[in-house]
Coordinates of C-alpha atoms in Angstrom, one line a residue:
Chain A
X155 CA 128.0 83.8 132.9
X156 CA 128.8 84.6 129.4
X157 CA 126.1 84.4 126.6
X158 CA 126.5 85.7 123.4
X159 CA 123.7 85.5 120.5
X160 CA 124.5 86.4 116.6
X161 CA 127.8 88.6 117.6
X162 CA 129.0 90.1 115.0
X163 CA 131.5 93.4 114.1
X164 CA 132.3 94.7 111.2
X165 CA 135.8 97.2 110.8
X166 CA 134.7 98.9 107.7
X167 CA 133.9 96.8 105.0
X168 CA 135.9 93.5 106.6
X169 CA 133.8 91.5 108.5
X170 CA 135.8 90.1 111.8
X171 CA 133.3 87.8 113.4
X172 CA 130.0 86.9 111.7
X173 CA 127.3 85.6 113.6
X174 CA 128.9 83.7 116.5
X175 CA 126.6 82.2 119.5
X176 CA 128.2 80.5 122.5
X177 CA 128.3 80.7 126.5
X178 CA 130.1 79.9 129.1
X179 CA 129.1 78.5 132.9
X180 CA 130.3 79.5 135.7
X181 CA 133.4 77.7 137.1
X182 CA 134.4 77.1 133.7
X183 CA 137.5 77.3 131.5
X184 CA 136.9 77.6 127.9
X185 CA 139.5 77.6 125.4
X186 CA 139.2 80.2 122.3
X187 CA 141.9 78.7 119.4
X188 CA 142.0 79.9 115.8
X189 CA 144.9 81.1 113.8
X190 CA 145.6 84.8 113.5
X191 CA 143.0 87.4 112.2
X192 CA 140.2 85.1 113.1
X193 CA 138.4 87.0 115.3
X194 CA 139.6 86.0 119.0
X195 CA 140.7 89.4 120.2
X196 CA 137.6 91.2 118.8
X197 CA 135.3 88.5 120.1
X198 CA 137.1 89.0 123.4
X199 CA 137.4 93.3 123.6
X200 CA 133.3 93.0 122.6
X201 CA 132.9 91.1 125.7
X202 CA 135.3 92.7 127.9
X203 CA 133.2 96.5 126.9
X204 CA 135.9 97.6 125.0
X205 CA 134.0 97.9 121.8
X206 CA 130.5 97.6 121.2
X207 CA 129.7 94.5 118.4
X208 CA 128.0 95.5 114.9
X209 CA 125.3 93.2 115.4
X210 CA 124.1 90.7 118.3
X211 CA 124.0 90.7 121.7
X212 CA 126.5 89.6 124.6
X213 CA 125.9 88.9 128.0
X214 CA 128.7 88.9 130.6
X215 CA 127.3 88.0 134.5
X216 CA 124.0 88.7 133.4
X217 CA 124.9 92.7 131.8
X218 CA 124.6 93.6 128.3
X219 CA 128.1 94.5 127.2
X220 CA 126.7 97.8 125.2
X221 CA 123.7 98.7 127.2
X222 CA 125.3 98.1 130.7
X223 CA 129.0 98.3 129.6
X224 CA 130.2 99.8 133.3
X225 CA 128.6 97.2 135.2
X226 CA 130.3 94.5 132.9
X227 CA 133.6 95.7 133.2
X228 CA 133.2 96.0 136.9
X229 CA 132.7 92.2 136.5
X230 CA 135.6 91.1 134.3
X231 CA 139.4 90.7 134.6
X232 CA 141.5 91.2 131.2
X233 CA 144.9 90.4 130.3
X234 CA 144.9 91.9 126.9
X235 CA 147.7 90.0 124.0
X236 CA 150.0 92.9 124.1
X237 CA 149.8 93.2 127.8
X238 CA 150.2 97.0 127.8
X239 CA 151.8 98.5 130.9
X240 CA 153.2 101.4 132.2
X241 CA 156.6 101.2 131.9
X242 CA 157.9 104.0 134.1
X243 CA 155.6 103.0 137.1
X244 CA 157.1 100.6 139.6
X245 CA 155.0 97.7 139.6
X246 CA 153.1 98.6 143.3
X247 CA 152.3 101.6 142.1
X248 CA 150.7 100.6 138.7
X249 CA 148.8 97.8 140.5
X250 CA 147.2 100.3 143.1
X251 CA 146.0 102.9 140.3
X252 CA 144.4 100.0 138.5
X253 CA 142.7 99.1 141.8
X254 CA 141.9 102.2 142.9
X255 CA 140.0 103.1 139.8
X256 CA 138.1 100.0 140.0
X257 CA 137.7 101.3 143.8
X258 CA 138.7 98.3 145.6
X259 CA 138.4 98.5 149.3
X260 CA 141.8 97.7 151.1
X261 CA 143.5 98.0 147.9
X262 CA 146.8 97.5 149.3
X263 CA 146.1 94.0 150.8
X264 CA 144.7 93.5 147.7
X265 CA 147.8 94.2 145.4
X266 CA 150.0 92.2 147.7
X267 CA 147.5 89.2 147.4
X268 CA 147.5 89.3 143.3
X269 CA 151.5 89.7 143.3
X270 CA 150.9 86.7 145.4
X271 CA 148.8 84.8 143.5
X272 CA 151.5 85.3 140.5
X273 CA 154.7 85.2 141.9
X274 CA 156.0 88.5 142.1
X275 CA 155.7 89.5 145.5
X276 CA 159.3 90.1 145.8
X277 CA 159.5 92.7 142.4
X278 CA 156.5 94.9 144.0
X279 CA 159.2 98.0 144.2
X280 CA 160.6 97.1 140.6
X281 CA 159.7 99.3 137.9
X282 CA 157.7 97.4 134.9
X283 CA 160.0 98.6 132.5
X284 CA 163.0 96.2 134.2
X285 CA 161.2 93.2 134.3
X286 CA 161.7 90.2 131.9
X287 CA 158.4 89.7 129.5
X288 CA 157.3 86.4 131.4
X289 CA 157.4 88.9 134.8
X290 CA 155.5 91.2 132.8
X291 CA 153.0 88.7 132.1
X292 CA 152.1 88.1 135.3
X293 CA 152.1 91.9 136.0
X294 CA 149.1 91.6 133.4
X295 CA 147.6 88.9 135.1
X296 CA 147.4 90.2 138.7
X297 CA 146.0 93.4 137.3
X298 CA 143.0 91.3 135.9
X299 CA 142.7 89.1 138.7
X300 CA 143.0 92.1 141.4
X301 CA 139.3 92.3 141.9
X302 CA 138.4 88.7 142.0
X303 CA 136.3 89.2 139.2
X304 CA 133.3 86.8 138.4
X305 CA 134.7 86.6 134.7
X306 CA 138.3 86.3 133.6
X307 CA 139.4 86.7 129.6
X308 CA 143.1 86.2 129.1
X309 CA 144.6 86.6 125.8
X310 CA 147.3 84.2 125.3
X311 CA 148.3 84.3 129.1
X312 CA 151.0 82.0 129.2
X313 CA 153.0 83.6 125.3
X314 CA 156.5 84.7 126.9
X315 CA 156.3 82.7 129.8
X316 CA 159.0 80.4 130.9
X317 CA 157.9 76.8 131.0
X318 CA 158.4 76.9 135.2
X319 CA 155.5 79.5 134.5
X320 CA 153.6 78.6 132.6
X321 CA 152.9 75.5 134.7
X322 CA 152.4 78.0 137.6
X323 CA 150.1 80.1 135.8
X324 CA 148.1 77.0 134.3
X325 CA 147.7 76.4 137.8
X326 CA 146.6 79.2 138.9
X327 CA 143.8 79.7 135.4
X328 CA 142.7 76.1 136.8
X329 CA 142.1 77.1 140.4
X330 CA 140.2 80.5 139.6
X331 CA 138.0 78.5 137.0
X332 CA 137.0 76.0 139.7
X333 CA 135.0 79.0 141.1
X334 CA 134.7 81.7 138.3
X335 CA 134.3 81.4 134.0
X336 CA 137.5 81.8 132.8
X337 CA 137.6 82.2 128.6
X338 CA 141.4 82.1 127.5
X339 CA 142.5 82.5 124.2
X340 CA 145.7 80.5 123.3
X341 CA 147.4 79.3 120.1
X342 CA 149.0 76.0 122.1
X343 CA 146.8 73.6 121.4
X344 CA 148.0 71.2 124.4
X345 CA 147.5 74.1 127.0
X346 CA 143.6 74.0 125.6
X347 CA 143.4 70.0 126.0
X348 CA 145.1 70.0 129.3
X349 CA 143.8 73.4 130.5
X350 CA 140.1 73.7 129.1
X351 CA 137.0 72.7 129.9
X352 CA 135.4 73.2 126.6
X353 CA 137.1 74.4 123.3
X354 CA 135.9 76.8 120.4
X355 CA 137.4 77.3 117.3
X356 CA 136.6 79.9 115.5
X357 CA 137.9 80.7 111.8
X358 CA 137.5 83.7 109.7
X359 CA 135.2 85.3 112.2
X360 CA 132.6 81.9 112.5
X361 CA 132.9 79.3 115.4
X362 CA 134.2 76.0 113.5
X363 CA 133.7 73.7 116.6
X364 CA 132.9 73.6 119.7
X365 CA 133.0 70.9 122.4
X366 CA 134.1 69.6 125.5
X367 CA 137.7 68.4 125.8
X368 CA 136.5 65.2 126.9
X369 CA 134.9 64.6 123.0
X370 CA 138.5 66.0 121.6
X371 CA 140.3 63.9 123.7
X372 CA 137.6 60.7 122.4
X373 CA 138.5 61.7 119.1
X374 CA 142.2 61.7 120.0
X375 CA 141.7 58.6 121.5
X376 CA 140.2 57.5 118.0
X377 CA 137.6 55.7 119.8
X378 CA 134.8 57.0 117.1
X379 CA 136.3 56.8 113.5
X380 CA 137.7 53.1 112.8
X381 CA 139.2 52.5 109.1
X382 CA 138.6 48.9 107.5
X383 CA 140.7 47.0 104.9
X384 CA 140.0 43.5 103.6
X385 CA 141.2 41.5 101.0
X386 CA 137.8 41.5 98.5
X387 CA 135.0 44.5 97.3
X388 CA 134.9 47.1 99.7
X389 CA 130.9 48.0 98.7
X390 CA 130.4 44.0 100.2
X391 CA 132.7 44.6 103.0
X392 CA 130.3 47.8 103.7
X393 CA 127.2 45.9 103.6
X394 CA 128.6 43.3 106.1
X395 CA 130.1 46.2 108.5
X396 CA 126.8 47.9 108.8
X397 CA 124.9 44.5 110.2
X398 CA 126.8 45.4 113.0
X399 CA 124.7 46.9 116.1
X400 CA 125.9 50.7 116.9
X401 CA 127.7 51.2 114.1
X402 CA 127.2 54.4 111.3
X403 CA 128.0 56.7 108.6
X404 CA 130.0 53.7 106.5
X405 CA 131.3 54.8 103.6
X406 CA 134.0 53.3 101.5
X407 CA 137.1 54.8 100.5
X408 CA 138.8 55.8 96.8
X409 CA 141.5 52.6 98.3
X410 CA 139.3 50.3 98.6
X411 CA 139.2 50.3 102.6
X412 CA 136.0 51.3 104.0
X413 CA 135.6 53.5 106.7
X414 CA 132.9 53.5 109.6
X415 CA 132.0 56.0 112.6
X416 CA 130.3 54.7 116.1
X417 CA 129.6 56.2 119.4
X418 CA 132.3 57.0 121.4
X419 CA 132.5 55.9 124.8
X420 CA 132.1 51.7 123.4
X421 CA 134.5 50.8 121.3
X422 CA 132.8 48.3 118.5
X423 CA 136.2 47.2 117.0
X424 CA 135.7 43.5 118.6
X425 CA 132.6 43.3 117.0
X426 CA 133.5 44.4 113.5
X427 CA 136.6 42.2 113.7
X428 CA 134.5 39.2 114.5
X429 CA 131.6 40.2 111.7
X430 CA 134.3 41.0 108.6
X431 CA 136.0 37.5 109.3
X432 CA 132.6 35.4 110.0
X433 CA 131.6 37.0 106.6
X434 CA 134.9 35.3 105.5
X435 CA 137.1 38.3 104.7
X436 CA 140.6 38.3 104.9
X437 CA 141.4 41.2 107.9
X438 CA 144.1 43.4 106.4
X439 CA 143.7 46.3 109.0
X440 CA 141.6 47.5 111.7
X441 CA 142.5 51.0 112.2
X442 CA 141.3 54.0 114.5
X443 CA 141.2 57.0 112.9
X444 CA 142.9 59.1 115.7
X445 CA 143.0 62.9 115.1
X446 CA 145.1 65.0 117.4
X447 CA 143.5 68.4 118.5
X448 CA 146.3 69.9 115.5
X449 CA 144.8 68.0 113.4
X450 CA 141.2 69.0 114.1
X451 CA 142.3 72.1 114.2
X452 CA 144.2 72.6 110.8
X453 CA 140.9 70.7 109.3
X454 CA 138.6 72.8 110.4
X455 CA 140.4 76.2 109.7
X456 CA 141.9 75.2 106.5
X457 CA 145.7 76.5 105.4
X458 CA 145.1 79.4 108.1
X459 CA 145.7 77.2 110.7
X460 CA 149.2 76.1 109.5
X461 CA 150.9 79.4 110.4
Chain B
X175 CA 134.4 111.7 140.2
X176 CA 136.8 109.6 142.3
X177 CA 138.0 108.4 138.9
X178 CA 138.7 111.5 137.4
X179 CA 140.9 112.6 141.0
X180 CA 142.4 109.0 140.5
X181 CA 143.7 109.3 137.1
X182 CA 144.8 113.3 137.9
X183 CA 146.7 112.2 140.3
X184 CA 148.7 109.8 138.3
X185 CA 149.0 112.0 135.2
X186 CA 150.2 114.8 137.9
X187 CA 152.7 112.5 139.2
X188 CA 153.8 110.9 135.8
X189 CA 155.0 114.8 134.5
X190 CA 157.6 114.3 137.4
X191 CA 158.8 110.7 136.9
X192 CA 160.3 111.8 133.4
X193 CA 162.3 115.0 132.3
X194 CA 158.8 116.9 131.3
X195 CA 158.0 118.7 134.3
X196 CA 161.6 119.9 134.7
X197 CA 162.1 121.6 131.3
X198 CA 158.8 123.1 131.1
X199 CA 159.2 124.7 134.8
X200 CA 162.5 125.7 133.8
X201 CA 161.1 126.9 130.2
X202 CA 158.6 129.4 132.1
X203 CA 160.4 130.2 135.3
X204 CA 163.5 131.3 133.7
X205 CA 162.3 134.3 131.4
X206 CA 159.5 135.1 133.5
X207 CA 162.2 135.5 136.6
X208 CA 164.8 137.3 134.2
X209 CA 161.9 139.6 133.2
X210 CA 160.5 140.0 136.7
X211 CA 164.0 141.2 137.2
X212 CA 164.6 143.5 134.5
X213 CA 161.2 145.2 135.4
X214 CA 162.4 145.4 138.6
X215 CA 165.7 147.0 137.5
X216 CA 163.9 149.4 135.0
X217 CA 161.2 150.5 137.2
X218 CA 163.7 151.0 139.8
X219 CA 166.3 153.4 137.8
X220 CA 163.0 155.3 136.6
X221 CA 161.8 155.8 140.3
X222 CA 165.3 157.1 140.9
X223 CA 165.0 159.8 138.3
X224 CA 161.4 160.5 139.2
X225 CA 159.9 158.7 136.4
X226 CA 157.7 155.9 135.5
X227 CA 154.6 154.0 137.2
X228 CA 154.6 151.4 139.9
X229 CA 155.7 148.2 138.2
X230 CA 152.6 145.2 138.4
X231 CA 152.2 141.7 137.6
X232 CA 150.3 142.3 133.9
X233 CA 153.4 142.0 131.7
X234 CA 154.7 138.9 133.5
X235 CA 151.6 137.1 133.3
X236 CA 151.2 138.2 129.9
X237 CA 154.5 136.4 129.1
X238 CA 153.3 132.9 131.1
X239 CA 150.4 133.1 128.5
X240 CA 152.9 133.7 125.5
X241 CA 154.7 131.0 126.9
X242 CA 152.3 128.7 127.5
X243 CA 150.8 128.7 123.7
X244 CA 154.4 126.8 122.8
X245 CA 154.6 124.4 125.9
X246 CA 150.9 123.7 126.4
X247 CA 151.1 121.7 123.3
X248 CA 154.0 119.8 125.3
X249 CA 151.7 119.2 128.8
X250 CA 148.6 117.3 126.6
X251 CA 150.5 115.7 123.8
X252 CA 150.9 112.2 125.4
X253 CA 148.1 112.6 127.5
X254 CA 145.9 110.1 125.5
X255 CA 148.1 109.7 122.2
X256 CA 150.9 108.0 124.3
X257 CA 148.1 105.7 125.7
X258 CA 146.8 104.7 122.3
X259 CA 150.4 103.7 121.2
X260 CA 151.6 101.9 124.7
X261 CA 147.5 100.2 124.0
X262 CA 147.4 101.0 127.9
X263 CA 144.4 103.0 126.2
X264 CA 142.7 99.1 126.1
X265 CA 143.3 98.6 130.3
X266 CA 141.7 102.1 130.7
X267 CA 138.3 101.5 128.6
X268 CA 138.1 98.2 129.5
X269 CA 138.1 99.4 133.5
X270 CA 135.0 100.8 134.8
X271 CA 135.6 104.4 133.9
X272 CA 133.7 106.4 131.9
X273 CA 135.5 108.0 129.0
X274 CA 134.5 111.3 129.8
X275 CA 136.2 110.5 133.6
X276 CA 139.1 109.8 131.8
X277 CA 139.4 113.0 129.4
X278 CA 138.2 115.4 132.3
X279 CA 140.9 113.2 134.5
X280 CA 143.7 114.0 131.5
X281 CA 143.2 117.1 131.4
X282 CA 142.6 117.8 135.8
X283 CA 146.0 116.3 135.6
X284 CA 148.0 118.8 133.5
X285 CA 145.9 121.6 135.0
X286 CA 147.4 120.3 138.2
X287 CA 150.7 120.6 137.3
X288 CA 150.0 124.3 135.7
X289 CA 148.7 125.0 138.8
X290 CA 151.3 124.0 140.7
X291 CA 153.8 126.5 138.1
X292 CA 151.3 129.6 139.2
X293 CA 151.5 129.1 142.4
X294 CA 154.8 129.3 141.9
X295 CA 154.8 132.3 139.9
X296 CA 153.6 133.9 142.9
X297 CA 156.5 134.5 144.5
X298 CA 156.1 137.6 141.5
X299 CA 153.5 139.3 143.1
X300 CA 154.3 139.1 146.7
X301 CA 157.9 140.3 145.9
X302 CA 156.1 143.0 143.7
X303 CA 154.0 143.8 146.8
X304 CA 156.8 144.5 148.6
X305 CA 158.3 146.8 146.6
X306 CA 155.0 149.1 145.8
X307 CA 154.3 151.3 148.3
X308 CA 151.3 151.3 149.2
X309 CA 151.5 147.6 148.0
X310 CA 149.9 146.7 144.8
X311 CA 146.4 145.9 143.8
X312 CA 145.6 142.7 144.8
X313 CA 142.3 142.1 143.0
X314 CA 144.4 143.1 140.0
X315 CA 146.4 140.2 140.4
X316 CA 143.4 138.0 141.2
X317 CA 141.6 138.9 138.3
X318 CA 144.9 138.3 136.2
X319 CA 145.1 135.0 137.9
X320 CA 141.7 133.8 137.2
X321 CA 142.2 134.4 133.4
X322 CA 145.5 132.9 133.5
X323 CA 143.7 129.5 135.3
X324 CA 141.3 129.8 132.2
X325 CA 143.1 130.6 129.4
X326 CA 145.8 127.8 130.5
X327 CA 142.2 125.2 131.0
X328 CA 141.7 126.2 127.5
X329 CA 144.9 125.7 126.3
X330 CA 145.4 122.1 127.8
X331 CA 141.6 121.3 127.1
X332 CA 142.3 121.6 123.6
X333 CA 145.4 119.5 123.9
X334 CA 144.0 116.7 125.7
X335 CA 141.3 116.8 122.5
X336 CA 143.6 116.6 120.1
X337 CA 145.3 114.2 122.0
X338 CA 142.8 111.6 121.7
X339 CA 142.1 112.0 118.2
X340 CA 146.0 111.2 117.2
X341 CA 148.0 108.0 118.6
X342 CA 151.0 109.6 117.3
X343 CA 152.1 112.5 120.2
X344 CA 154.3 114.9 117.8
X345 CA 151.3 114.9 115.3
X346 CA 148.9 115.9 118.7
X347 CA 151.9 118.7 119.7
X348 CA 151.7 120.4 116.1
X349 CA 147.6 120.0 115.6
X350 CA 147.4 121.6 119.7
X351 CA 150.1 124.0 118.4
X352 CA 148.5 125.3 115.2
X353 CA 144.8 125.3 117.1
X354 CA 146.0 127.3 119.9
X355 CA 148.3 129.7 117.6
X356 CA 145.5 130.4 115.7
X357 CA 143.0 131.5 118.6
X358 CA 145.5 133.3 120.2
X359 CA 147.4 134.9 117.5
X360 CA 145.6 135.1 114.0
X361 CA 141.7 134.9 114.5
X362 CA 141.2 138.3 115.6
X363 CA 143.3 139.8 112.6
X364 CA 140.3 140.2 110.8
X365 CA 138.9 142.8 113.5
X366 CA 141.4 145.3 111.7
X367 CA 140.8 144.7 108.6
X368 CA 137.2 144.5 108.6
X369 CA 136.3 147.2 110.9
X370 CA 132.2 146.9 110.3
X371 CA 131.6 143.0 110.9
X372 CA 135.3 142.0 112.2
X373 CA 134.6 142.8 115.9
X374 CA 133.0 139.5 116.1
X375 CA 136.5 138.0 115.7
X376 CA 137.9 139.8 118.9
X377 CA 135.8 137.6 120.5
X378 CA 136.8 134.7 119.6
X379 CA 140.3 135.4 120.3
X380 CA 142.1 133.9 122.9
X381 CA 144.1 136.5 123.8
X382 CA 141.3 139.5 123.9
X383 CA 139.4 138.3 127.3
X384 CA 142.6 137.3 129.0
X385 CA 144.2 141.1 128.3
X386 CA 141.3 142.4 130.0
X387 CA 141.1 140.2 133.1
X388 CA 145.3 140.8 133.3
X389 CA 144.3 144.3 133.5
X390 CA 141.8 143.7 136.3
X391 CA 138.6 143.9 134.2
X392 CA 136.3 140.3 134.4
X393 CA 133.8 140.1 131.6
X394 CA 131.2 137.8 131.8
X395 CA 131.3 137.0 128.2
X396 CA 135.2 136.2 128.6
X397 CA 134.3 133.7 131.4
X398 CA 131.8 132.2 129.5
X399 CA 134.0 131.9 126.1
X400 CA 137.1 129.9 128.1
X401 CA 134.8 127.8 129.6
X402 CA 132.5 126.8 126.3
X403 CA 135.8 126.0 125.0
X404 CA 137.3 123.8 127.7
X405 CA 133.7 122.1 127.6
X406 CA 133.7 121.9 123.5
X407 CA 137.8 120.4 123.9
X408 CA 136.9 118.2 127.1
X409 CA 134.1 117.3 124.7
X410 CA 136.2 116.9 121.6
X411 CA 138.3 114.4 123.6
X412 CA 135.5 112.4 124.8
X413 CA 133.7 111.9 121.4
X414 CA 137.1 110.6 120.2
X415 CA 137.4 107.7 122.3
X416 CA 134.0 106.7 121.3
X417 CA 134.6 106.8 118.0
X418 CA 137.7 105.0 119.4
X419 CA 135.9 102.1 120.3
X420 CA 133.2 102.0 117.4
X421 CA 136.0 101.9 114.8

């Protein structure tokens, strides 16, 4: 649904994003975290036809996002970060101009169904400029979701939300990404592991990482990274620890433990345990190296990601 | 083209939901009713004494124009800039409009609403009419009509150009301001001072074509000069929101 090859855009002599490849299926919900000025919202207005990139090429349903701009944004919903609305309309009113310049048929029945979908059926006759921010989120969401687009990019669509809503709204991102590819930028990391199908991080306009939630959750688990401290050299305790079947990448630390990587999905602790003593060590500590997705995340984007 | 009606018809209706449309009806309407009446008054007392013409429409519709080079500037200043700062600019180019629809639908919008004033302004004419005996010349006032329709498409083209250059609406008033000033007022000053090559300055005044349709006289030419430059502003405004979105 969404394929992008060597995006990259340039705002004068500052390079946003540099070279960044990734898609998306349909019916799923990928995350896009990185901390401020790392490219998410210019990665996500490229793809939405708001701007054209400087380089590269993105596809969104199957249209070029320069060449075939019109027919993209035809195809995708967008809740931008600021969530710009017209204050002085009342929220009806706003919600039928957005769908009657994407000419939806039956527009009405359709701007009842998004206020619906987000809650505020009962605020239709409220002006936008009364509401609370987390009403004016969802405002922003039913506009993007109005024409059941095949493609939905949110921008941080649950900042300002109350947490009532922001479980409602999870809910409803996870029921329209059963069906439809949903790419959501957040800066809550839990909302991407609980939310997200796939995660990419990007930092200082390059994608860091980028994998399923189930591998994040494996490394949370700390099912692959497994640290080892005996009482004796820790270059013999290597050499005994890589006799073991499955494991790898054994190296030994500057305090004398040693540290060892297998596959996730079969823990080899067991074994190693059993090797290290037959070998006749004394087992000091057998201990997974579990990384939270903060921690992954402040690793891979460096001091940035602290803010 | 159904965009371009949509988004007229919500910039028509927005002038009403704030205090816009009120002050600039009542900032025309006013002195053009106070002068309709003086001329009235004047023309009157002279037909009394056996003096004077029949009173017509020109010198009312001369002062809409005058008018209209101050509070134009008014109608077109937020068209685009006030988008740019609320970033509603970002839902508009990231809907399936094309940014031409959406400078032609600007400007459609605030010619709406002028419209709407003239037809107004009206009233003038028909009173006039009923006064006049044997009732005045109506392709007069069509003719003066027509160039008032242009010269006020000019006017607000210009605006809603500037308009999407600047994201700040006072800098867009004064830039439309100082434009239109110019072309009305000051760029046929030269015509009188360089009486060999200066006639070429008349037109490309403002003001030149619209006195002679006011007086009932359409010129081709004068057609063809309001529309280039609703075209060139329409056009002005368009090229600025795709530099917009290359920046």
């Amino acid at each position: 649904m969404i394929k992008v090859s060597g995006l990259t855009k340039d705002y004068g002599s500052r390079r946003a994003i540099n070279n960044l490849n990734f898609d998306c299926q349909q019916g799923e919900i990928v995350g896009f975290l990185g901390p401020n000025g790392a490219g998410k919202t210019t990665t996500m207005r490229i793809l939405t036809g708001y701007m054209p990139p400087s380089d590269g090429e993105a596809l969104v349903a199957g249209y070029d996002v320069v060449e075939e701009s019109l027919e993209v944004r035809k195809r995708v919903g967008y809740l931008p970060e600021t969530v710009p609305l017209y204050h002085d309309m009342v929220v009806f009113d706003y919600l039928k101009y957005m769908g009657e310049l994407r000419h939806i048929p039956n527009v009405d029945d359709r701007v009842e169904e998004a206020l619906d979908m987000v809650g505020l059926i009962n605020r239709s006759d409220g002006y936008i400029g009364n509401l609370s921010k987390g009403m004016k989120q969802r405002v922003g969401l039913a506009q993007a979701l109005l024409h059941r687009p095949e493609v939905l990019i949110l921008d941080e669509p649950t900042i300002g939300l109350d947490p009532g809503q922001v479980v409602e709204v999870r809910e409803l991102i996870r029921s329209i990404g059963k069906e439809r590819t949903v790419l959501l930028s957040t800066h809550l990391l839990n909302e991407a592991q609980n939310l997200c199908d796939r995660v990419l991080i990007i930092n200082k306009g390059k994608i860091v990482a980028e994998d399923t939630t189930e591998n994040l959750q494996a490394r949370l688990l700390g099912a692959e990274r497994v640290v080892v401290r005996v009482r004796g050299e820790a270059d013999e305790l290597a050499s005994s620890i890589k006799t073991v079947k499955g494991v790898r990448k054994v190296e030994t630390l500057d305090d004398g433990g040693v540290e060892f990587e297998f596959a996730s999905g079969k823990d080899l602790r067991p074994e190693v345990a059993r090797q290290v003593i037959g070998d006749g060590y004394d087992l000091l500590e057998l201990r997974p190296l579990g990384m939270s997705l903060e921690e992954i995340f402040l690793e891979l984007t460096g001091n940035e990601g602290k803010k | 083209m159904k965009n371009i009606w949509t988004i007229a018809k919500r910039e028509y209706d927005n002038y009403f939901n704030g205090p816009l449309a009120y002050v600039v009806m009542l900032a025309i309407l006013l002195p053009m009713g106070i002068y309709f009446s003086l001329i009235l008054f004047y023309t009157g007392q002279q037909a009394m004494f056996g003096g004077g013409g029949a009173p017509d429409v020109q010198p009312i519709n001369g002062l809409f124009i005058f008018l209209m080079v101050f509070l134009s500037p008014a109608l077109t200043m937020r068209l685009l800039s006030d988008e740019a700062r609320m970033g509603t600019l970002e839902l508009l180019l990231t809907a399936p409009v094309r940014d031409s629809e959406l400078v032609i639908g600007k400007w459609l919008g605030a010619m709406l609403f002028v419209m709407f004033i003239l037809l107004i302004t009206l009233v003038y004419p028909l009173v006039l009419n009923n006064f006049v005996d044997p009732g005045i010349d109506w392709l007069v006032v069509i003719s003066s009509y027509i160039g008032l329709i242009l010269v006020c498409g000019t006017m607000l083209a210009i605006g809603v150009g500037v308009s999407a250059i600047f994201s700040n609406q006072f800098a867009s008033f004064f830039v439309t301001l100082g434009i239109i000033f110019f072309l009305y007022f000051m760029i046929g000053l030269p015509a009188g001072l360089l009486p060999q090559s200066g006639e070429v300055f008349n037109y490309l005044s403002l003001q030149n074509p619209y006195d002679q349709m006011n007086a009932g006289t359409m010129t081709l030419g004068g057609i063809v000069y309001y529309l280039s430059l609703i075209s060139l502003g329409l056009f002005a405004g368009t090229t600025a929101i795709e530099i917009r979105r290359w920046r």
